[in-house]
Tab-separated table of C-alpha atoms in Angstrom:
chain	number	residue	atom	x	y	z
A	1	MET	CA	-3.803	11.603	24.410
A	2	ILE	CA	-2.140	8.177	24.376
A	3	ALA	CA	1.553	8.744	23.565
A	4	TYR	CA	2.568	5.082	23.416
A	5	LEU	CA	1.613	1.575	24.487
A	6	ARG	CA	3.913	-1.024	25.959
A	7	GLY	CA	2.743	-4.602	26.185
A	8	ASN	CA	2.336	-7.993	24.538
A	9	ILE	CA	1.189	-8.318	20.953
A	10	THR	CA	-1.752	-10.725	21.083
A	11	GLN	CA	-2.665	-10.379	17.414
A	12	LYS	CA	-0.548	-9.245	14.471
A	13	THR	CA	-1.334	-8.554	10.810
A	14	PRO	CA	0.416	-6.297	8.251
A	15	THR	CA	-2.271	-3.619	8.815
A	16	TYR	CA	-2.994	-3.769	12.544
A	17	ILE	CA	-1.885	-5.269	15.848
A	18	VAL	CA	-3.604	-5.830	19.185
A	19	VAL	CA	-1.431	-4.765	22.125
A	20	GLU	CA	-2.433	-5.959	25.577
A	21	THR	CA	-1.425	-3.612	28.337
A	22	ALA	CA	-2.799	-3.667	31.915
A	23	GLY	CA	-5.417	-6.242	30.906
A	24	VAL	CA	-6.795	-4.137	28.029
A	25	GLY	CA	-6.310	-5.050	24.348
A	26	TYR	CA	-5.785	-2.015	22.126
A	27	LEU	CA	-6.358	-2.316	18.373
A	28	VAL	CA	-3.609	-0.296	16.700
A	29	HIS	CA	-3.514	0.361	12.947
A	30	ILE	CA	0.015	0.157	11.507
A	31	SER	CA	1.829	0.663	8.200
A	32	LEU	CA	3.846	-2.037	6.428
A	33	HIS	CA	6.959	-0.121	7.471
A	34	THR	CA	6.091	-0.526	11.169
A	35	TYR	CA	5.029	-4.130	10.599
A	36	SER	CA	8.472	-4.922	9.168
A	37	GLN	CA	10.075	-3.429	12.317
A	38	ILE	CA	7.956	-5.413	14.801
A	39	GLU	CA	7.203	-8.558	12.790
A	40	LYS	CA	9.390	-10.815	14.946
A	41	LYS	CA	8.542	-9.228	18.310
A	42	ASP	CA	6.067	-10.526	20.885
A	43	GLU	CA	6.405	-7.554	23.189
A	44	VAL	CA	6.455	-4.003	21.941
A	45	LYS	CA	6.597	-0.330	22.796
A	46	ILE	CA	4.565	1.300	20.042
A	47	LEU	CA	4.257	5.073	19.607
A	48	THR	CA	0.662	6.070	18.942
A	49	HIS	CA	-1.551	8.753	17.486
A	50	LEU	CA	-5.198	8.838	18.538
A	51	ASN	CA	-7.577	10.006	15.818
A	52	ILE	CA	-10.941	11.142	17.187
A	53	LYS	CA	-14.024	11.443	14.993
A	54	GLU	CA	-17.691	11.748	15.940
A	55	ASP	CA	-18.299	8.049	15.431
A	56	SER	CA	-14.901	6.509	16.252
A	57	HIS	CA	-11.660	6.708	18.190
A	58	THR	CA	-8.863	5.080	16.176
A	59	LEU	CA	-5.301	4.379	17.312
A	60	TYR	CA	-2.465	4.456	14.791
A	61	GLY	CA	0.882	2.958	15.779
A	62	PHE	CA	4.479	3.594	14.756
A	63	ALA	CA	7.743	1.818	15.461
A	64	GLU	CA	9.696	5.083	15.370
A	65	GLU	CA	9.191	8.794	15.944
A	66	THR	CA	10.180	9.809	12.394
A	67	GLU	CA	7.236	7.847	10.992
A	68	ARG	CA	4.757	9.223	13.543
A	69	SER	CA	5.931	12.773	12.884
A	70	LEU	CA	5.557	12.295	9.117
A	71	PHE	CA	2.088	10.770	9.613
A	72	ARG	CA	1.032	13.838	11.615
A	73	HIS	CA	2.391	16.146	8.923
A	74	LEU	CA	0.519	14.201	6.223
A	75	ILE	CA	-2.850	14.315	7.998
A	76	SER	CA	-2.449	18.069	8.442
A	77	VAL	CA	-2.749	18.412	4.644
A	78	SER	CA	-6.315	19.120	3.518
A	79	GLY	CA	-7.764	15.998	1.897
A	80	VAL	CA	-5.286	13.538	3.437
A	81	GLY	CA	-6.925	11.368	6.076
A	82	PRO	CA	-5.254	8.868	8.404
A	83	THR	CA	-6.016	5.935	6.065
A	84	THR	CA	-4.396	7.674	3.095
A	85	ALA	CA	-1.386	8.629	5.245
A	86	GLN	CA	-1.028	4.968	6.290
A	87	ILE	CA	-1.202	3.812	2.664
A	88	MET	CA	1.544	6.314	1.809
A	89	LEU	CA	3.723	5.071	4.668
A	90	SER	CA	3.114	1.485	3.542
A	91	SER	CA	4.065	2.254	-0.076
A	92	LEU	CA	7.202	4.251	0.797
A	93	ASN	CA	9.293	4.216	3.932
A	94	PRO	CA	9.480	7.502	5.912
A	95	GLU	CA	12.888	8.406	4.489
A	96	GLU	CA	11.758	7.867	0.869
A	97	LEU	CA	8.567	9.846	1.474
A	98	ARG	CA	10.405	12.714	3.144
A	99	ALA	CA	12.947	12.856	0.314
A	100	ALA	CA	10.182	12.810	-2.320
A	101	ILE	CA	8.428	15.756	-0.646
A	102	ILE	CA	11.590	17.812	-0.114
A	103	GLY	CA	12.857	16.935	-3.622
A	104	GLU	CA	9.434	17.850	-5.106
A	105	GLN	CA	9.203	14.462	-6.819
A	106	GLU	CA	5.509	14.312	-7.655
A	107	GLN	CA	5.962	11.185	-9.772
A	108	VAL	CA	6.941	9.176	-6.660
A	109	PHE	CA	3.387	9.682	-5.351
A	110	ARG	CA	1.810	8.192	-8.476
A	111	ALA	CA	2.701	4.755	-7.137
A	112	VAL	CA	0.507	5.402	-4.086
A	113	LYS	CA	-3.112	4.295	-4.393
A	114	GLY	CA	-5.511	7.233	-4.134
A	115	ILE	CA	-2.940	10.001	-4.620
A	116	GLY	CA	-3.447	11.943	-7.839
A	117	PRO	CA	-1.248	14.705	-9.302
A	118	LYS	CA	-3.249	17.490	-7.567
A	119	MET	CA	-2.970	15.838	-4.168
A	120	ALA	CA	0.758	15.169	-4.697
A	121	LYS	CA	1.288	18.881	-5.499
A	122	ARG	CA	-0.679	19.916	-2.411
A	123	ILE	CA	1.304	17.575	-0.132
A	124	ILE	CA	4.608	18.924	-1.494
A	125	LEU	CA	3.447	22.552	-1.277
A	126	ASP	CA	2.147	22.167	2.299
A	127	LEU	CA	4.947	20.053	3.745
A	128	LYS	CA	8.220	20.813	1.966
A	129	ASP	CA	9.231	23.782	4.165
A	130	LYS	CA	8.033	22.097	7.371
A	131	LEU	CA	10.070	18.961	6.624
A	132	ILE	CA	13.198	20.931	5.717
A	133	LYS	CA	12.834	22.807	9.028
A	134	ASP	CA	12.273	19.522	10.921
A	135	SER	CA	15.030	17.538	9.292
A	136	GLY	CA	17.912	19.955	9.781
A	137	ASP	CA	21.032	18.240	8.474
A	138	LEU	CA	19.531	14.817	7.747
A	139	PRO	CA	20.667	13.645	4.300
A	140	LEU	CA	18.096	13.099	1.568
A	141	THR	CA	17.650	9.592	0.255
A	142	PHE	CA	18.426	10.725	-3.265
A	143	PRO	CA	20.653	13.767	-3.787
A	144	SER	CA	19.385	16.236	-6.395
A	145	GLN	CA	22.014	15.324	-9.011
A	146	ASN	CA	20.578	11.798	-8.976
A	147	ASN	CA	17.014	12.967	-9.703
A	148	THR	CA	17.415	13.057	-13.487
A	149	ILE	CA	19.211	9.708	-13.631
A	150	ARG	CA	16.566	8.238	-11.329
A	151	GLU	CA	13.689	9.518	-13.479
A	152	GLU	CA	15.205	8.176	-16.708
A	153	ALA	CA	15.917	4.794	-15.131
A	154	LEU	CA	12.418	4.642	-13.630
A	155	SER	CA	10.644	5.270	-16.946
A	156	ALA	CA	12.934	2.835	-18.781
A	157	LEU	CA	12.333	0.032	-16.269
A	158	VAL	CA	8.574	0.634	-16.113
A	159	ALA	CA	8.530	0.540	-19.943
A	160	LEU	CA	10.266	-2.845	-19.697
A	161	GLY	CA	7.275	-4.098	-17.713
A	162	PHE	CA	8.529	-3.928	-14.126
A	163	GLN	CA	6.122	-2.779	-11.395
A	164	LYS	CA	6.600	0.873	-10.535
A	165	ILE	CA	6.731	0.411	-6.738
A	166	ALA	CA	9.297	-2.405	-7.034
A	167	VAL	CA	11.404	-0.248	-9.379
A	168	GLN	CA	11.243	2.769	-7.054
A	169	LYS	CA	12.341	0.701	-4.070
A	170	ALA	CA	15.234	-0.795	-6.039
A	171	LEU	CA	16.358	2.621	-7.311
A	172	ASN	CA	16.128	4.222	-3.858
A	173	HIS	CA	18.165	1.382	-2.413
A	174	LEU	CA	20.835	1.629	-5.125
A	175	LEU	CA	21.121	5.422	-5.021
A	176	LYS	CA	21.398	5.406	-1.240
A	177	ASP	CA	24.159	2.800	-1.122
A	178	GLN	CA	26.277	3.564	-4.198
A	179	ALA	CA	27.743	6.399	-6.213
A	180	ILE	CA	26.010	5.996	-9.568
A	181	GLN	CA	27.759	7.662	-12.519
A	182	ASN	CA	25.102	7.432	-15.248
A	183	VAL	CA	21.659	6.123	-16.153
A	184	GLU	CA	22.985	2.992	-17.934
A	185	GLN	CA	24.864	1.905	-14.818
A	186	LEU	CA	21.765	2.492	-12.672
A	187	ILE	CA	19.500	0.504	-15.041
A	188	LYS	CA	21.955	-2.422	-15.149
A	189	LEU	CA	22.218	-2.543	-11.354
A	190	ALA	CA	18.441	-2.192	-10.963
A	191	LEU	CA	17.805	-5.009	-13.475
A	192	ARG	CA	20.123	-7.240	-11.467
A	193	GLU	CA	18.299	-6.362	-8.249
A	194	LEU	CA	14.797	-6.715	-9.742
A	195	SER	CA	15.612	-10.079	-11.320
A	196	ALA	CA	17.132	-11.517	-8.132
């Protein structure tokens, strides 16, 4: 098992990097979240997960342990392969994904390509307790009292024609950083952020 690689990045794209270590170039698949963490680096220590199939050995890389741990949880769910897990971690950052699973927010998964309602339910059912156990006292991205406000704001903004993923990111950002009193306030702030 390769736990991590340390070396120079000789090739970099939003979906994979090539890390040269001890004269060998390793192709490592990454999420957009990891890409954003290492985008400006030439040298890297990247945590890895080696996926072995009959016809291939594929390395997946992560900038931080929380993302790798979540990836491993995701691929333990029946029907979720490494590619789907990477797409999920590219659509939502690890904190947003964790909060969506613990908060049983199925609708958050609808924004992820290839994840239908049944799969979303299965992911939540399989992982909620494990993630609560893992996370201990870590705060959720969106506290439960914000769920209703968030849902109302999300449907209103999507109805106005904004892209769902962009809206979700804006709402997560706003709810994490500010105490929002009501749905009108959240929509106004989100509109300002989405129009910027």
